[in-house]
Tab-separated table of C-alpha atoms and ligand atoms in Angstrom:
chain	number	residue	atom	x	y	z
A	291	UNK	CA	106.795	88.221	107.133
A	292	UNK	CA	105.356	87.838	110.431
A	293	UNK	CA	103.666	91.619	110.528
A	294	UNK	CA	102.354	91.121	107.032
A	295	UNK	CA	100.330	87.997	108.419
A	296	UNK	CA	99.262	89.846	111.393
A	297	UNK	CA	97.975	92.255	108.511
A	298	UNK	CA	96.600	89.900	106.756
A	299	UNK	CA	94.620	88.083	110.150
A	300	UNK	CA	93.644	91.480	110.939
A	301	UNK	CA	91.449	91.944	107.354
A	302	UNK	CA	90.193	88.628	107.685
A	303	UNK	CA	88.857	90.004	111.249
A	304	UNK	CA	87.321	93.480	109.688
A	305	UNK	CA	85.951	91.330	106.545
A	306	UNK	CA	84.086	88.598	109.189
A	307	UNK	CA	83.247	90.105	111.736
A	308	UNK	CA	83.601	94.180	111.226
A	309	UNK	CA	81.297	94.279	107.709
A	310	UNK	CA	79.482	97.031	106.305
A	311	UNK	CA	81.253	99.175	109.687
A	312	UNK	CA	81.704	102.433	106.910
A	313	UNK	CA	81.787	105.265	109.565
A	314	UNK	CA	85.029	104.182	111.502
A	315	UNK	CA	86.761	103.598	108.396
A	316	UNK	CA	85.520	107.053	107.154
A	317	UNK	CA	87.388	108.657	110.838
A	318	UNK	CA	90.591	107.038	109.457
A	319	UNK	CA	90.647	107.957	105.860
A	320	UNK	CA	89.939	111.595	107.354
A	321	UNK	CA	92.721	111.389	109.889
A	322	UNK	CA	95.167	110.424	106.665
A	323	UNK	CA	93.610	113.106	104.386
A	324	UNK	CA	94.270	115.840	107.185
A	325	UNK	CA	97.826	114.363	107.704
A	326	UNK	CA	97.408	113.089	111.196
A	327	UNK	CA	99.573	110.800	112.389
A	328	UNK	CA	98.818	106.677	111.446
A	329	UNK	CA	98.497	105.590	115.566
A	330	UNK	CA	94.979	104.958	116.250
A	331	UNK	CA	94.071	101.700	117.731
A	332	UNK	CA	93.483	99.135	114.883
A	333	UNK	CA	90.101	98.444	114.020
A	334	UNK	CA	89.962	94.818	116.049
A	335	UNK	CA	91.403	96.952	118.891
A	336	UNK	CA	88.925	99.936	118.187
A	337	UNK	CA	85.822	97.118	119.134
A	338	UNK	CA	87.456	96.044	121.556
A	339	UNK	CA	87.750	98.674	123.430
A	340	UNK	CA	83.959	98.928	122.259
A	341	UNK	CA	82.990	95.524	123.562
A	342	UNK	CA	84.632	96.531	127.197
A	343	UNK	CA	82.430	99.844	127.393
A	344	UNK	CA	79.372	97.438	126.632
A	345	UNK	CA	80.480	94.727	129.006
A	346	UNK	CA	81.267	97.438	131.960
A	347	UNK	CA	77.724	99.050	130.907
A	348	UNK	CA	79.242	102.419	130.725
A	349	UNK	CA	77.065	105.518	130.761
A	350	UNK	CA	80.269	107.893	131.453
A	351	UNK	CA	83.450	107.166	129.469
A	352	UNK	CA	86.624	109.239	129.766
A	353	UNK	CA	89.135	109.620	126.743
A	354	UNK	CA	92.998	110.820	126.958
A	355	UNK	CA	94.280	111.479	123.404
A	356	UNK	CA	91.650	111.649	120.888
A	357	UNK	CA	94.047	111.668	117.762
A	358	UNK	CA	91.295	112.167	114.598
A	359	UNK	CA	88.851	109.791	117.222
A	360	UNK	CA	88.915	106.404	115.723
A	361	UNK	CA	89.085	105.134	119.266
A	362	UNK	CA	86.538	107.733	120.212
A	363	UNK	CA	84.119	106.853	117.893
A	364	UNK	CA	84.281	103.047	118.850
A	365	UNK	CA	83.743	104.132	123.054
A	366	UNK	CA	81.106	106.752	122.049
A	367	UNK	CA	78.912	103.667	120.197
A	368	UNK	CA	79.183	101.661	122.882
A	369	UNK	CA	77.286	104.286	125.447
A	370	UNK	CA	73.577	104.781	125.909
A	371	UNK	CA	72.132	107.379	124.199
A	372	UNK	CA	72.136	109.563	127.363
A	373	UNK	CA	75.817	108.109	127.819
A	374	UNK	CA	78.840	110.594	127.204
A	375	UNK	CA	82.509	110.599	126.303
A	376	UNK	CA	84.662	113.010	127.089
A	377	UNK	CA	88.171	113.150	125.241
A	378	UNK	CA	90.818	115.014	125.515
A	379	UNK	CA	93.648	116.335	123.260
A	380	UNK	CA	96.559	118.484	123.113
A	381	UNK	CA	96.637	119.718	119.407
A	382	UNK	CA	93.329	122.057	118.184
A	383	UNK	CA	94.163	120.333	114.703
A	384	UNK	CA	93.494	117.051	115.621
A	385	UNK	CA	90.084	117.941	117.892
A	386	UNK	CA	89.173	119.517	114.591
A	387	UNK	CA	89.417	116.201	112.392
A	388	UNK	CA	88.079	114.377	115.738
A	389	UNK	CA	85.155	116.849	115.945
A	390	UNK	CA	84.051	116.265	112.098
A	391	UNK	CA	84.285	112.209	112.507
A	392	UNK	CA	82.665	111.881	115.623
A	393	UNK	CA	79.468	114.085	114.279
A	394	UNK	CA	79.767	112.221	110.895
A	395	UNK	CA	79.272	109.080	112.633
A	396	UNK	CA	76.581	110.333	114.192
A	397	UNK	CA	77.819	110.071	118.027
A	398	UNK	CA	78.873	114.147	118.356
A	399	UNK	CA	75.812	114.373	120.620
A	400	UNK	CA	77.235	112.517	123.071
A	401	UNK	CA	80.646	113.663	123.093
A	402	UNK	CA	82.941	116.606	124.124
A	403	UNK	CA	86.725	117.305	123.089
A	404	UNK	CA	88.511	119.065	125.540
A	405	UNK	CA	91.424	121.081	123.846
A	406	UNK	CA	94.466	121.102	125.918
A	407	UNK	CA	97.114	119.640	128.069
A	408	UNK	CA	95.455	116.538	129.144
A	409	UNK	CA	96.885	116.866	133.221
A	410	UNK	CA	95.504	120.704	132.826
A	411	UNK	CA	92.000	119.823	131.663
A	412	UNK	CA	92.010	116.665	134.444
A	413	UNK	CA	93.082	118.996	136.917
A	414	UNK	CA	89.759	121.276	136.603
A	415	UNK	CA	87.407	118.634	135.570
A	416	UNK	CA	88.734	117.129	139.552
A	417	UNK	CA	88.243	120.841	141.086
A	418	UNK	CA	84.916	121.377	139.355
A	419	UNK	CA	83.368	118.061	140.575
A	420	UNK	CA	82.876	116.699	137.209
A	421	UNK	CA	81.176	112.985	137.654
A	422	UNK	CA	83.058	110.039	138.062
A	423	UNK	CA	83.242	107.887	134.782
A	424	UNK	CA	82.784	104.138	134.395
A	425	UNK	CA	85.490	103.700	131.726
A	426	UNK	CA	88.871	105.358	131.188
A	427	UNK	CA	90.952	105.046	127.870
A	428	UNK	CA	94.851	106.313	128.653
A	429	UNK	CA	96.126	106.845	125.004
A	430	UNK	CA	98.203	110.097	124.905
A	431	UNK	CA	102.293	110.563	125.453
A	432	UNK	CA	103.330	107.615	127.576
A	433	UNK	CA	105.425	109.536	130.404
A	434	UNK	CA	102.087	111.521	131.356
A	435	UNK	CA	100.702	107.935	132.542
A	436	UNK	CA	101.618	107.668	135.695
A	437	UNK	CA	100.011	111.171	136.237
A	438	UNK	CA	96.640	110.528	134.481
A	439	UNK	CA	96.322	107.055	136.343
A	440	UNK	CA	96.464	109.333	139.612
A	441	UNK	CA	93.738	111.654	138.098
A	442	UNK	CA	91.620	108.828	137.100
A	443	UNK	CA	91.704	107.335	140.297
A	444	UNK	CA	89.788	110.544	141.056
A	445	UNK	CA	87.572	110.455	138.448
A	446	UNK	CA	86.045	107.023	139.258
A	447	UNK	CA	84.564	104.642	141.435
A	448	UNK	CA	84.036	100.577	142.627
A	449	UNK	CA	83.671	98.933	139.091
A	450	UNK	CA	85.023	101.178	136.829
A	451	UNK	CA	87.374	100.102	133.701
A	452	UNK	CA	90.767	101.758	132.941
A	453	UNK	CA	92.340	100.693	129.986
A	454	UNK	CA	95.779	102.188	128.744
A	455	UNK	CA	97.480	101.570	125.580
A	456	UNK	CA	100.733	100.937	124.430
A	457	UNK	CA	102.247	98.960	127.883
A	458	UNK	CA	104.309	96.514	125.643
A	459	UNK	CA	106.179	98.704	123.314
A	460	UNK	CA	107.725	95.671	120.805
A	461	UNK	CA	108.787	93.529	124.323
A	462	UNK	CA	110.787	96.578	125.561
A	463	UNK	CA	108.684	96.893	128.884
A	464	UNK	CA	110.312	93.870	130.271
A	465	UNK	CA	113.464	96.269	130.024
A	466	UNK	CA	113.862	96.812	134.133
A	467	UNK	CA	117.209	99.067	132.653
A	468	UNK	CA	114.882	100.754	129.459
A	469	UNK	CA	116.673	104.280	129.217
A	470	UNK	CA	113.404	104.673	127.395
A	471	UNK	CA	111.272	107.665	128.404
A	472	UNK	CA	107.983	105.907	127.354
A	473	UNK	CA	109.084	102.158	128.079
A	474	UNK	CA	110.134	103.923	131.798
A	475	UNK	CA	106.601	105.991	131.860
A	476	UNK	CA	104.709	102.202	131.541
A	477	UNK	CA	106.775	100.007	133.698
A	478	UNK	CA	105.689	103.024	136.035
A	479	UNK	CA	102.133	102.696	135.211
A	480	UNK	CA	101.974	98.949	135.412
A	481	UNK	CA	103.871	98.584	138.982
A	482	UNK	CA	101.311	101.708	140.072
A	483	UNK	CA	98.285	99.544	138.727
A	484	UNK	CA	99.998	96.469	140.785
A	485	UNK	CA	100.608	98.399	143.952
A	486	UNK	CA	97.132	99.920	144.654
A	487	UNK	CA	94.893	98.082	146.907
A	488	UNK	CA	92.015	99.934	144.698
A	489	UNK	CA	93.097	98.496	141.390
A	490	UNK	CA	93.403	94.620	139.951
A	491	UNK	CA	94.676	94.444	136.736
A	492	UNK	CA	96.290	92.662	133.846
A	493	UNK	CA	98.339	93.094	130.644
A	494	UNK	CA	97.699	91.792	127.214
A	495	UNK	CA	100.431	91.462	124.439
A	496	UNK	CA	98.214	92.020	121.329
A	497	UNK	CA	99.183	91.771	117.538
A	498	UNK	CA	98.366	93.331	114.568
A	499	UNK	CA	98.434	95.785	111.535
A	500	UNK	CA	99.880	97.835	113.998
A	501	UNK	CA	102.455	95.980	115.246
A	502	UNK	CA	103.526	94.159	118.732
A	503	UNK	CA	102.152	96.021	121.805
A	504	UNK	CA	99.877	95.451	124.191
A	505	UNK	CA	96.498	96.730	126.540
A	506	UNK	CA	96.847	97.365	130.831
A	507	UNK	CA	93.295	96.403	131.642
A	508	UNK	CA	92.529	97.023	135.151
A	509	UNK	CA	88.860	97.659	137.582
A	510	UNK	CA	88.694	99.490	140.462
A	511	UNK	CA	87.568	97.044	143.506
A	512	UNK	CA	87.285	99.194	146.338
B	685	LIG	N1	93.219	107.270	120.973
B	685	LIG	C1	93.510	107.576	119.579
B	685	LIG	C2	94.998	107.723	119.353
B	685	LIG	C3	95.654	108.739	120.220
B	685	LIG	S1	97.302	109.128	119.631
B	685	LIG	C4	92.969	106.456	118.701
B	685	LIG	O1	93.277	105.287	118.994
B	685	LIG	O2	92.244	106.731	117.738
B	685	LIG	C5	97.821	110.181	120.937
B	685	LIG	C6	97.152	111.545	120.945
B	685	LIG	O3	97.494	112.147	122.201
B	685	LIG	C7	97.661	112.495	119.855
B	685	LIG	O4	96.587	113.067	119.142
B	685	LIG	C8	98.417	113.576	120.626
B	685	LIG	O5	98.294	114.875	120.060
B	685	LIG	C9	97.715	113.525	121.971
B	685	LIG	N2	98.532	114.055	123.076
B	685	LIG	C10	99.884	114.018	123.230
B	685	LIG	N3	100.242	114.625	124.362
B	685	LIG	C11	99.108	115.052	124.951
B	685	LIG	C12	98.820	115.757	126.146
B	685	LIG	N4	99.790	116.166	126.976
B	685	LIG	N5	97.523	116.040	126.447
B	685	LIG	C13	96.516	115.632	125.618
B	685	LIG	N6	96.744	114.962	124.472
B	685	LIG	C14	98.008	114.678	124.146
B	686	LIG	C1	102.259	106.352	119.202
B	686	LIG	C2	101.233	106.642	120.085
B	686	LIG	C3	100.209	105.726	120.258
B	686	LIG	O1	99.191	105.971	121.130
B	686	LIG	C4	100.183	104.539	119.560
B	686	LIG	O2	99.155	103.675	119.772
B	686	LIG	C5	101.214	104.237	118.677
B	686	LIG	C6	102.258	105.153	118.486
B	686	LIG	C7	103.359	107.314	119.013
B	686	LIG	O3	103.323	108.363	119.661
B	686	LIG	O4	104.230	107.051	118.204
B	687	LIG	MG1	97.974	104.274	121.437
């Protein structure tokens, strides 16, 4: 009952205010024809995300778990057209579907999939020097979190976003007790967010097709 009227809100959203947005509805129709897994971001959450990257003005935005790049596709729009994204996933398979939607929506100029082990490719992007990034998107398993929140700290500078996903988990994050891998992995996160002098930060409980869960939104003001 109450999920099939957060449904419902949610296509009264895409109808209003998402209309005639074809290409990120293409990304998820390909993620379901190549058998990926249904956990992008929703498509309110997908402009979201969007509307952050325009608000922080981001010219460099860094990605952790593509999927088939819903998400990615939504971040890549919202960057200059000398902007990139960088995103990075685990499985070849899904960089593959990623690949194909990002360049059908016309935004593979601007962005690179890294294959890999996320903490791997974060680990050499830090040793090579890469450039710091205005925006961060954590998305990928939940008990790598508190590790990429460590590498992102390294990866950007005084004003940049960092967003991760996932940090309500149906309520369960209030669990202080959570046996949980992931619920432990984002209490972890959050109270890492809280306790560095760099970061302030919020959550947000958010509703939807998807279900009950919820944003970490936090800028770096050092
Ligand atoms: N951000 C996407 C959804 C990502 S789902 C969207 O909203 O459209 C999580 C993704 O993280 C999956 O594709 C999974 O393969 C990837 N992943 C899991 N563990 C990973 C790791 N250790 N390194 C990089 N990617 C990982
Ligand atoms: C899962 C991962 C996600 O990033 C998400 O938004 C929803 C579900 C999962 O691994 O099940
Ligand atoms: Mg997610």
């Amino acid at each position: 009952m109450t999920h099939d009227l957060w449904t419902d809100v949610d296509a009264y959203i895409v109808d209003t205010l998402h209309a005639g947005d074809h290409d990120v509805e293409a990304a998820l129709l390909a993620g379901d024809a190549a058998g990926l897994p249904a956990i992008a971001v929703s498509p309110p959450h997908g402009k979201l995300l969007y509307l952050l990257a325009r608000l922080a003005r981001a010219e460099r935005i860094l990605e952790i778990g593509t999927l088939g790049g819903f998400s990615a596709i939504w971040l890549a729009r919202a960057l200059p057209p000398t902007g990139q994204l960088v995103t990075l996933e685990l499985e070849p398979s899904h960089a593959r579907v990623a690949r194909e939607s990002l360049d059908r929506a016309g935004v593979g100029d601007r962005t690179e999939v890294r294959v890999g082990p996320a903490a791997a490719s974060l680990k050499s992007m830090i040793a090579d020097g890469e450039a710091m990034f205005d925006m961060v998107f954590i998305d990928a398993d939940k008990e790598g979190y508190p590790a990429y929140l460590e590498s992102a700290m390294q990866l950007t500078r005084t004003g940049s976003v960092i967003v991760a996903d996932n940090t309500v988990r149906d309520g369960a994050v209030r669990d202080a007790d959570s046996s949980d891998a992931a619920v432990r992995a984002v209490r972890r996160y959050n109270a890492m967010v809280a306790a560095d002098a760099r970061l302030t930060g919020t959550a947000i409980q958010t509703v939807g097709l998807k279900g009950y869960d919820g944003f970490t939104i936090a800028v770096r003001c050092d």
